[in-house]
mmCIF file of C-alpha atoms and ligand atoms in Angstrom:
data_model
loop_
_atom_site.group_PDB
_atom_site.id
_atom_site.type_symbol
_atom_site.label_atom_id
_atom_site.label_comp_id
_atom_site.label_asym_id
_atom_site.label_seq_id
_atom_site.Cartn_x
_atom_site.Cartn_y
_atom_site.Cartn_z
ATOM 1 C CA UNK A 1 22.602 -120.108 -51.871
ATOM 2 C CA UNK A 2 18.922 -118.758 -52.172
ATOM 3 C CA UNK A 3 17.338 -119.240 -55.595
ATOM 4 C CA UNK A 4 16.621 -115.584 -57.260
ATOM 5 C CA UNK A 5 14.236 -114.514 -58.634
ATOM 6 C CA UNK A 6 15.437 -112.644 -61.117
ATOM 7 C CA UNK A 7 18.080 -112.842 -64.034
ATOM 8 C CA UNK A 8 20.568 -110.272 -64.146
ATOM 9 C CA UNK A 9 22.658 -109.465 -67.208
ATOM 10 C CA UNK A 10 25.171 -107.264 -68.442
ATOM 11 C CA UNK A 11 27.174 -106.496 -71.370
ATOM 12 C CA UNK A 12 23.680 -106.931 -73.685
ATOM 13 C CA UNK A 13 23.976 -107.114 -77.291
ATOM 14 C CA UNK A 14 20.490 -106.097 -78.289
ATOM 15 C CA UNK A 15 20.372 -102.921 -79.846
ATOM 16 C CA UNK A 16 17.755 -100.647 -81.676
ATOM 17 C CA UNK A 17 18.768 -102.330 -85.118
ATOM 18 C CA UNK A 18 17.850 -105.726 -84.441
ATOM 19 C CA UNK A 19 14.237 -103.993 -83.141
ATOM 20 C CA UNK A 20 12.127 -103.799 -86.832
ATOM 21 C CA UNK A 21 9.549 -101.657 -87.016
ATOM 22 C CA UNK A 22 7.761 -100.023 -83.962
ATOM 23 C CA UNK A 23 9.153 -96.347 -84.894
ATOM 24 C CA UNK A 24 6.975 -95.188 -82.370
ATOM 25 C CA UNK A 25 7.640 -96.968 -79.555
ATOM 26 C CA UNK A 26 11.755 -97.232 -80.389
ATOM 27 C CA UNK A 27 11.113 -92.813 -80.765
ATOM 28 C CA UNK A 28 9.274 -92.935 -77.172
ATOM 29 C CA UNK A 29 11.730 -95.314 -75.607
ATOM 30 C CA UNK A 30 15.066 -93.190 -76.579
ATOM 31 C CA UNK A 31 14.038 -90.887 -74.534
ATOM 32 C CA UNK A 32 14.522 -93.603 -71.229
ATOM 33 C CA UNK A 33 18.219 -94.474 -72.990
ATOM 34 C CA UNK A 34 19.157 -90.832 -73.027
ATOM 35 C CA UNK A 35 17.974 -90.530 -69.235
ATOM 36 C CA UNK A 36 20.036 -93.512 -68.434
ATOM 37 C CA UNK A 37 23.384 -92.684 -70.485
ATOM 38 C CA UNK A 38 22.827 -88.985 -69.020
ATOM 39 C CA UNK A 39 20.735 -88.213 -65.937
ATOM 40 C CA UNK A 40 22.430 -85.189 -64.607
ATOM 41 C CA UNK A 41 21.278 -83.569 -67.811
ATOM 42 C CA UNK A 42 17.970 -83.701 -66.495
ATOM 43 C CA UNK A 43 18.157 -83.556 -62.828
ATOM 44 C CA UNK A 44 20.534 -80.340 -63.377
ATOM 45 C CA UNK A 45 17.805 -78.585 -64.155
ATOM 46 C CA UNK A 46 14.987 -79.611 -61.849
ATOM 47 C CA UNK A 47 13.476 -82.614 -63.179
ATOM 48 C CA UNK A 48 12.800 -86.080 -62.069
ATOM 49 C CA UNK A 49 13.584 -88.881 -64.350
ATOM 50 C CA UNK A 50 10.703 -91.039 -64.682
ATOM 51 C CA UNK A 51 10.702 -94.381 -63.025
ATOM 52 C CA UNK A 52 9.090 -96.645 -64.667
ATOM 53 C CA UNK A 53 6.873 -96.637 -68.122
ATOM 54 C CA UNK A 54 4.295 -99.911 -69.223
ATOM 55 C CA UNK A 55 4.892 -101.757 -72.542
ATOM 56 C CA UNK A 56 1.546 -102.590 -73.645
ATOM 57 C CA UNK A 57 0.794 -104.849 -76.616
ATOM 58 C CA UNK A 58 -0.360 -108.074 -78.159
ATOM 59 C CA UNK A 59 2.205 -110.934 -77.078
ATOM 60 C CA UNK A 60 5.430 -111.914 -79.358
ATOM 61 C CA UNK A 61 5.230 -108.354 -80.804
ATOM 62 C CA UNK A 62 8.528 -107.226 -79.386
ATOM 63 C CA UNK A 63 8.262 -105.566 -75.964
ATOM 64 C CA UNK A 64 10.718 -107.369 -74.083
ATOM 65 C CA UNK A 65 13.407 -107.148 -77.438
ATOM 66 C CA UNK A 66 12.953 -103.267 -76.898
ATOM 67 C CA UNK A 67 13.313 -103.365 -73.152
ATOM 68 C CA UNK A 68 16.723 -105.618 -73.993
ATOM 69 C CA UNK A 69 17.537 -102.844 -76.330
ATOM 70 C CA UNK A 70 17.030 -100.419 -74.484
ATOM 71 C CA UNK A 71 19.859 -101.527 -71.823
ATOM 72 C CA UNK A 72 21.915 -102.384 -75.264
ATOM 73 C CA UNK A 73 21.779 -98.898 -75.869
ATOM 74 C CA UNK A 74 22.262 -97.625 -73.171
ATOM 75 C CA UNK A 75 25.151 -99.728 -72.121
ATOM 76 C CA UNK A 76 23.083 -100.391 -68.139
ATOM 77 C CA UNK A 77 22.833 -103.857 -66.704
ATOM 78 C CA UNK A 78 19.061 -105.383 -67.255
ATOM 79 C CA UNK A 79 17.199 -107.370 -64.570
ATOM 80 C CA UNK A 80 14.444 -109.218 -65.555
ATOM 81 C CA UNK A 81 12.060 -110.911 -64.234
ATOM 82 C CA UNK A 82 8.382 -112.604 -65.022
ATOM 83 C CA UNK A 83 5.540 -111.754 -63.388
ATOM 84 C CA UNK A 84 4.081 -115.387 -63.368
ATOM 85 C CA UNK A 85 7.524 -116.066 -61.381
ATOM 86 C CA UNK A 86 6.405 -114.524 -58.535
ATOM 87 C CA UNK A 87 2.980 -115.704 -57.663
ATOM 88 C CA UNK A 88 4.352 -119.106 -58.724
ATOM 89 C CA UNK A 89 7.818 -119.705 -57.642
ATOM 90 C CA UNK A 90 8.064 -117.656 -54.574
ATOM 91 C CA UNK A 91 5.175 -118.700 -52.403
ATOM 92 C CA UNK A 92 5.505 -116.711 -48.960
ATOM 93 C CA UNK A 93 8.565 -114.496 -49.892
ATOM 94 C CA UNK A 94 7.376 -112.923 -53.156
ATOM 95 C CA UNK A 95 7.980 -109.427 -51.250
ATOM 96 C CA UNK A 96 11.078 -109.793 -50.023
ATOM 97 C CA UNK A 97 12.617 -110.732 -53.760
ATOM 98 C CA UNK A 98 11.151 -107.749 -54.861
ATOM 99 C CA UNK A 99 13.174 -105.889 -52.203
ATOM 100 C CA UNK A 100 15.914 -108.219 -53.053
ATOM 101 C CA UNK A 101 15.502 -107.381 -56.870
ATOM 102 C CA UNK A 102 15.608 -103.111 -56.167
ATOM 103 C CA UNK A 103 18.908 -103.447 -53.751
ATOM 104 C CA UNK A 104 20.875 -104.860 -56.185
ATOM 105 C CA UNK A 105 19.551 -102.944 -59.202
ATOM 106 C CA UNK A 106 20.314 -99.815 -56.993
ATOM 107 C CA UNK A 107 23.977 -101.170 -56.277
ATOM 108 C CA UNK A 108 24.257 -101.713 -59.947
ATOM 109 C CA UNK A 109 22.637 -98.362 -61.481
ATOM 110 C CA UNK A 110 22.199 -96.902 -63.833
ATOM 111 C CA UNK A 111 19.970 -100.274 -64.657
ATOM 112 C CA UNK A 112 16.931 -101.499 -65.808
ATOM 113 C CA UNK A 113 14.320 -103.861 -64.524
ATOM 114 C CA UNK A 114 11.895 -105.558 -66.917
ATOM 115 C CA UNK A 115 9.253 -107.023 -65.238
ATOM 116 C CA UNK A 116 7.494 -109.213 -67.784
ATOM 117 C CA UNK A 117 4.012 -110.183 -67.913
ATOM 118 C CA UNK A 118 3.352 -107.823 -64.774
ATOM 119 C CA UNK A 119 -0.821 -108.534 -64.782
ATOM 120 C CA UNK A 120 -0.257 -111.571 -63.233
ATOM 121 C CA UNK A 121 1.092 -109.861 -59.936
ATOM 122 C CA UNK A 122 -0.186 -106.346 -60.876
ATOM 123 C CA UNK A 123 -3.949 -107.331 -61.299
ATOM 124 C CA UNK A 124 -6.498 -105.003 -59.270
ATOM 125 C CA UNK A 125 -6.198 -105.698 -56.001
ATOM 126 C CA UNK A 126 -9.399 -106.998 -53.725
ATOM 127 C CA UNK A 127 -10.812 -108.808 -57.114
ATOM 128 C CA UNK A 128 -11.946 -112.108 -56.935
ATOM 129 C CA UNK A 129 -11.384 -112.248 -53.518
ATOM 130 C CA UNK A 130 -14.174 -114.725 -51.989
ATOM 131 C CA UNK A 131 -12.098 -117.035 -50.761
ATOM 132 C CA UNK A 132 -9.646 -114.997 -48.699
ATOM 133 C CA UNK A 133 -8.111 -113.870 -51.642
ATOM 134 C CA UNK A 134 -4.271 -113.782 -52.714
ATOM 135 C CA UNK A 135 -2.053 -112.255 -49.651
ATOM 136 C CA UNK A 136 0.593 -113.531 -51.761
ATOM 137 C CA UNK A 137 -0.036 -111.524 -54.435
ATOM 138 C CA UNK A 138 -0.692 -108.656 -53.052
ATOM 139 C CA UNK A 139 1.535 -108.213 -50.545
ATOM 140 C CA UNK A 140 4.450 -108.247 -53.875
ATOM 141 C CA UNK A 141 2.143 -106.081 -55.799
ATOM 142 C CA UNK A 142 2.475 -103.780 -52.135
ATOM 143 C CA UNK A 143 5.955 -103.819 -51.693
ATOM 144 C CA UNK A 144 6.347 -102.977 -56.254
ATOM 145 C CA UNK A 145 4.190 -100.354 -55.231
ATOM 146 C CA UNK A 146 6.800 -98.996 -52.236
ATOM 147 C CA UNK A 147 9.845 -99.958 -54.249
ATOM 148 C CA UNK A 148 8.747 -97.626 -56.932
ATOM 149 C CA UNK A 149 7.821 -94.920 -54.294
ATOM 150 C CA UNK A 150 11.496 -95.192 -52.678
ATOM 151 C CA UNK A 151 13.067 -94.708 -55.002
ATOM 152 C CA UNK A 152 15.602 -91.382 -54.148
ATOM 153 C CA UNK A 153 15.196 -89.319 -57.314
ATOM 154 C CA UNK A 154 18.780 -89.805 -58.368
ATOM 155 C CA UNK A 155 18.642 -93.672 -57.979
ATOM 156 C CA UNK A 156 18.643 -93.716 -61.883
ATOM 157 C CA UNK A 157 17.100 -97.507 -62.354
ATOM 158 C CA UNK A 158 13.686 -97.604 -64.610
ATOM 159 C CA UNK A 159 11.396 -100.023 -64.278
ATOM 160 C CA UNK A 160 9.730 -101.166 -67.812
ATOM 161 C CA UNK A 161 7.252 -103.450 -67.506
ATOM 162 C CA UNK A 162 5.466 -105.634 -70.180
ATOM 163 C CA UNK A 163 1.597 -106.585 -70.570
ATOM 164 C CA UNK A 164 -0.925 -107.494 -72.935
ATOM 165 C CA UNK A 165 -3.748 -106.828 -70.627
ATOM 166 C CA UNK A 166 -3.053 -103.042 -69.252
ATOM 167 C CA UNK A 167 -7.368 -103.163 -68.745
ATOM 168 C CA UNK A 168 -6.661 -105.724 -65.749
ATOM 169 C CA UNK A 169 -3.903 -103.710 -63.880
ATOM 170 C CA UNK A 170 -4.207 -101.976 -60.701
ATOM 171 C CA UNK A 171 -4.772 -98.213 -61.365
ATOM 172 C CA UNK A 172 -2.393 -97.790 -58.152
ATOM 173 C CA UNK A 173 0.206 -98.812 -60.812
ATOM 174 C CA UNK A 174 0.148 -96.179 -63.242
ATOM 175 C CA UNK A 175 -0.105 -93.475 -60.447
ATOM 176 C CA UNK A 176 2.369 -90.725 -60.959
ATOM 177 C CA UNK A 177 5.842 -91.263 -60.179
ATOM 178 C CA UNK A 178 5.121 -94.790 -60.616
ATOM 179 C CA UNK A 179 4.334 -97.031 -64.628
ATOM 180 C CA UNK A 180 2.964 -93.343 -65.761
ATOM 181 C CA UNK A 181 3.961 -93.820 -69.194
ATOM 182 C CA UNK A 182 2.538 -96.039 -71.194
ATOM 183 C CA UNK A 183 4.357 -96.937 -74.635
ATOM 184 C CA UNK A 184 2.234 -99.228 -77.399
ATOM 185 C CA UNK A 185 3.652 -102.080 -78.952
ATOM 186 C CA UNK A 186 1.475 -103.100 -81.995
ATOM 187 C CA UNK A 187 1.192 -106.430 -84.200
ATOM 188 C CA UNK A 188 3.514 -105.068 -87.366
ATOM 189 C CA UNK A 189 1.978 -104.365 -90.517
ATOM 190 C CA UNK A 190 2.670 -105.261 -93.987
ATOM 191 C CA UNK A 191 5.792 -103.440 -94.188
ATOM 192 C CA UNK A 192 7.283 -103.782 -90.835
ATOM 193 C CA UNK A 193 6.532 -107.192 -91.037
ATOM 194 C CA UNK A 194 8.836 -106.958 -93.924
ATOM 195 C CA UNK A 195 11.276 -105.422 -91.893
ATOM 196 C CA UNK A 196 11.236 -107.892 -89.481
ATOM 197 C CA UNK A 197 11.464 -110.863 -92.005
ATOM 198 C CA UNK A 198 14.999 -108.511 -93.003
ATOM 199 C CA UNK A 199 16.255 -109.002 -89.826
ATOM 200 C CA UNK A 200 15.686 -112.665 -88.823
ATOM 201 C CA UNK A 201 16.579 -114.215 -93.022
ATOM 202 C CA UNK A 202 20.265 -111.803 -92.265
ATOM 203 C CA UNK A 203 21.832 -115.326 -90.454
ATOM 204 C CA UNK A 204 20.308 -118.263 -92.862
ATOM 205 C CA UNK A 205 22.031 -119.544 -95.763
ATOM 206 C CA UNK A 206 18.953 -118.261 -98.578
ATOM 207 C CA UNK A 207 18.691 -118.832 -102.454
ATOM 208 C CA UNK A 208 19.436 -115.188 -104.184
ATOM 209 C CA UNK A 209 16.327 -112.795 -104.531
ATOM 210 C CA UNK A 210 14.131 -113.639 -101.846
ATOM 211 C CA UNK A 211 11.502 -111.607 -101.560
ATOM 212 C CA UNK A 212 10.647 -110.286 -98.492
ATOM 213 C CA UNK A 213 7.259 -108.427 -100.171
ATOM 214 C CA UNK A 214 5.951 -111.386 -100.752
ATOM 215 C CA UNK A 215 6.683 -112.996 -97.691
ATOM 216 C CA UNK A 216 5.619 -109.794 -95.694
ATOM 217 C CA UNK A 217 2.021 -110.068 -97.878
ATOM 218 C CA UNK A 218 1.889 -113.747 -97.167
ATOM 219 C CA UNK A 219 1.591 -113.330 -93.256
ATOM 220 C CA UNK A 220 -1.230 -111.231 -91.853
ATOM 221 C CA UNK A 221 -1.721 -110.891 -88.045
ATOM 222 C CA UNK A 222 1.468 -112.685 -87.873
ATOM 223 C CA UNK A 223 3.664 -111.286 -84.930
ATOM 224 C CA UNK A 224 7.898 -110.221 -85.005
ATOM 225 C CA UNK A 225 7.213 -113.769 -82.994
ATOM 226 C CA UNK A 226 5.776 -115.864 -85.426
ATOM 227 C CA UNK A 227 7.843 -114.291 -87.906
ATOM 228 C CA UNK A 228 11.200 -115.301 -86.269
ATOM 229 C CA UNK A 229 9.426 -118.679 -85.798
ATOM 230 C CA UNK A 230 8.831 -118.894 -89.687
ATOM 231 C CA UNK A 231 12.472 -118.090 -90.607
ATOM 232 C CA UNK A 232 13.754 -121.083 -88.481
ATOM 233 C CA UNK A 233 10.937 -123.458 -89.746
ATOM 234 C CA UNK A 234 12.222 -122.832 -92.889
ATOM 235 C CA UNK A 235 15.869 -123.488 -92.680
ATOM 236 C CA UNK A 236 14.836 -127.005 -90.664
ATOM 237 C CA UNK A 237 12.566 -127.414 -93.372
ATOM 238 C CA UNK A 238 14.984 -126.928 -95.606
ATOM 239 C CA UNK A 239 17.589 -129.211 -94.002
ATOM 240 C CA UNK A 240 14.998 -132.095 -94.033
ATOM 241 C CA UNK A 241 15.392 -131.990 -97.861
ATOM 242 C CA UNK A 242 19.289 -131.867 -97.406
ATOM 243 C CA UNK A 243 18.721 -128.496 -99.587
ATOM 244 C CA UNK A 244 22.137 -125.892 -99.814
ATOM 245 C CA UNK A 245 19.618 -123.128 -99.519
ATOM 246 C CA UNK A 246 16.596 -122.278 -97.563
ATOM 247 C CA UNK A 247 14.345 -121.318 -100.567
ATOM 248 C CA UNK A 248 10.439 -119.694 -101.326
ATOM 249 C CA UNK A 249 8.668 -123.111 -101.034
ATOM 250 C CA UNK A 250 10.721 -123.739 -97.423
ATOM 251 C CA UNK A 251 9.356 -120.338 -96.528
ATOM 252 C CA UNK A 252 5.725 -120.787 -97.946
ATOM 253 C CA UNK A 253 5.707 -124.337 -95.954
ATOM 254 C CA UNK A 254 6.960 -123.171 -92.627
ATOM 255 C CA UNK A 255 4.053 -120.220 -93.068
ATOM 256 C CA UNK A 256 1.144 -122.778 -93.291
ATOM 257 C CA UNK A 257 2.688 -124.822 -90.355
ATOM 258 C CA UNK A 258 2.772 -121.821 -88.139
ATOM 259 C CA UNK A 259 -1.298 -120.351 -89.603
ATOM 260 C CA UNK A 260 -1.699 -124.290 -88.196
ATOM 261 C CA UNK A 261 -0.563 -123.829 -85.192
ATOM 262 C CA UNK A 262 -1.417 -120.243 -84.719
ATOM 263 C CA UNK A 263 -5.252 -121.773 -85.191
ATOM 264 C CA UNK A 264 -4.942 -124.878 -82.951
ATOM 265 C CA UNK A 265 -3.401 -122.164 -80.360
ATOM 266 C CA UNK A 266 -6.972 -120.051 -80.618
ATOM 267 C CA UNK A 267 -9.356 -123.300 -80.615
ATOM 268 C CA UNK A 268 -7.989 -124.267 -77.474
ATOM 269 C CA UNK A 269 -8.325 -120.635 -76.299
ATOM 270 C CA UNK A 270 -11.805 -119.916 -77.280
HETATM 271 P P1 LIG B 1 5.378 -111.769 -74.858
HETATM 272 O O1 LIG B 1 4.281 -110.796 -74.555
HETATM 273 O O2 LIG B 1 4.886 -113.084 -75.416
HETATM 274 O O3 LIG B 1 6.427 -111.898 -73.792
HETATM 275 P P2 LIG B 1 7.027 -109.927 -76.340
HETATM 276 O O4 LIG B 1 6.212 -108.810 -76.911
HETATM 277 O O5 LIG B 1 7.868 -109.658 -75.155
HETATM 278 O O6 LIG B 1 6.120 -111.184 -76.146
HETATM 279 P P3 LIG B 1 9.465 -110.752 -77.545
HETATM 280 O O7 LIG B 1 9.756 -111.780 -76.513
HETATM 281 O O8 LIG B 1 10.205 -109.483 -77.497
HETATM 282 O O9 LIG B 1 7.926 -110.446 -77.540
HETATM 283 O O10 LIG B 1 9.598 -111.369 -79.008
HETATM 284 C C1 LIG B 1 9.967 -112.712 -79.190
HETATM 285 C C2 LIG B 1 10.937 -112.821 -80.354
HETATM 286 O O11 LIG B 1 10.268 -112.451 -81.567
HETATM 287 C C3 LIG B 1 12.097 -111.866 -80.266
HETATM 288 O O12 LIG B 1 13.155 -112.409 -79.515
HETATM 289 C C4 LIG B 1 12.471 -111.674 -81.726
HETATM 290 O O13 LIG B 1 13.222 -112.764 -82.196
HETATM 291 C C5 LIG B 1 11.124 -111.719 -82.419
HETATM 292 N N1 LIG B 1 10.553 -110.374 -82.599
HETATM 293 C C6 LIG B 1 9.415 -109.890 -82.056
HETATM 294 N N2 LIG B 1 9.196 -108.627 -82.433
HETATM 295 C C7 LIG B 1 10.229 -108.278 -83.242
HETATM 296 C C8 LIG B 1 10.586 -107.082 -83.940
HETATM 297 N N3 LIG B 1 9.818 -105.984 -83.893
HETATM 298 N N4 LIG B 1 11.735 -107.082 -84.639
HETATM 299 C C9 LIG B 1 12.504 -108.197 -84.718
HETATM 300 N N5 LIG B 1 12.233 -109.331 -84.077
HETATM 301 C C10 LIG B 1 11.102 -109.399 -83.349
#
């Protein structure tokens, strides 16, 4: 059997509730849900249901949770996919997955396809191209393009796609009729990082009164990531000392081992 490229999934648990935060986006994104649950609704009267819409934001803040939750919600099989995948794994055939990927979505629809990290196939095209450039590459970042363009208006799959780097995309992407919606996924503040500290301390065994202002205060620029990264620290932490209870110092430990590694992470970077 041929290796896919995707992952497909159904019966998905994620729902709006475990997404903290992001009001805005979760607001902009029920609108795709209520196209998917509903699309006669829409097309009854005329309109076309969009096909795709770009989840733009710093990494670990989320945008692959809400695309999960989004099929949760909407009770729709989810294919996903990366984008690294396909310039990586696929060498020679990256097109014909993709056409691969949109049959069976279409068999399966009303579904979703989340295409994760989609600069790395959906860069401008005819960049960078002194040495013969990437075919490969472009000839998936084609066929996206003609997938998206196919699609009969009552096909009823959307397309979300997830980047950090929406500067570097092909404009040819966000044409109409194609990602022409672009929702923003933001780094939490204080009190949605609260929030999300809420949801990910709900499952671990915790000494009475934690609190979550304080822990929300203690972790700046930290993303939904790095906060589901802290809770687990913790409890391990926690467990090392053959503790009962995760507890305020387990918390206030696993925070300076992630700032660590959160600042090894950049000096490599820069
Ligand atoms: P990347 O760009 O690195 O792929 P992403 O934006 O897609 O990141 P996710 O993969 O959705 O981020 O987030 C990773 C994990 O961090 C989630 O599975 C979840 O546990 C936690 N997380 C991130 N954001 C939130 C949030 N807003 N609410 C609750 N948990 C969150």
């Amino acid at each position: 059997s041929k290796a896919r490229l995707f992952d497909e999934k159904t019966d998905i648990k994620t729902t709006f509730k475990d997404v903290a935060g992001l009001e805005g986006a979760k607001e902009e994104i029920q609108e795709i849900v209520e196209f998917l649950k509903n699309p006669e609704k829409y097309t009854n009267l005329g309109g076309k249901i969009p096909k795709g819409a770009l989840l733009v934001g710093p990494p670990g803040t989320g945008k692959t949770l809400l695309a999960k939750a989004v099929a949760g919600e909407a009770k729709v099989p989810f294919f996903s996919l990366s984008g690294s995948d396909f310039v990586e794994m696929f060498v020679g055939v990256g097109a014909s997955r993709v056409r691969d990927l949109f049959k069976q979505a279409k068999e399966k629809s009303p579904a979703i396809i989340f295409i994760d990290e989609i600069d790395a196939v959906g860069r401008a095209r005819g960049k960078n191209n002194m040495s013969g450039g990437n075919d490969e590459r472009e000839n998936t970042l084609n066929q996206l393009l003609t997938e998206m363009d196919g699609f009969g208006t009552n096909s009823n799959v959307i397309v979300l796609a997830a980047t950090n780097r929406a500067d570097v995309l092909d404009k040819a992407l966000m044409r109409a009729g194609r990602f022409d919606r672009q929702i923003f996924v933001d780094l939490p503040d204080v009190r949605e990082r609260k929030e999300i500290f809420e949801v990910h301390l709900a499952p671990l065994k915790k000494v009475e009164g934690l609190d979550t202002d304080f822990l929300a205060k203690q972790t700046p620029g930290f993303s939904g990531a790095d906060i589901a990264n802290v809770c687990n620290e913790a409890a391990l932490i926690a467990a090392r000392y053959d503790k009962k209870a995760v507890d305020k110092q387990d918390f206030l430990d696993a925070v300076d081992r992630i700032v660590g590694g959160l600042e090894k992470k950049n000096k490599i970077v820069t």
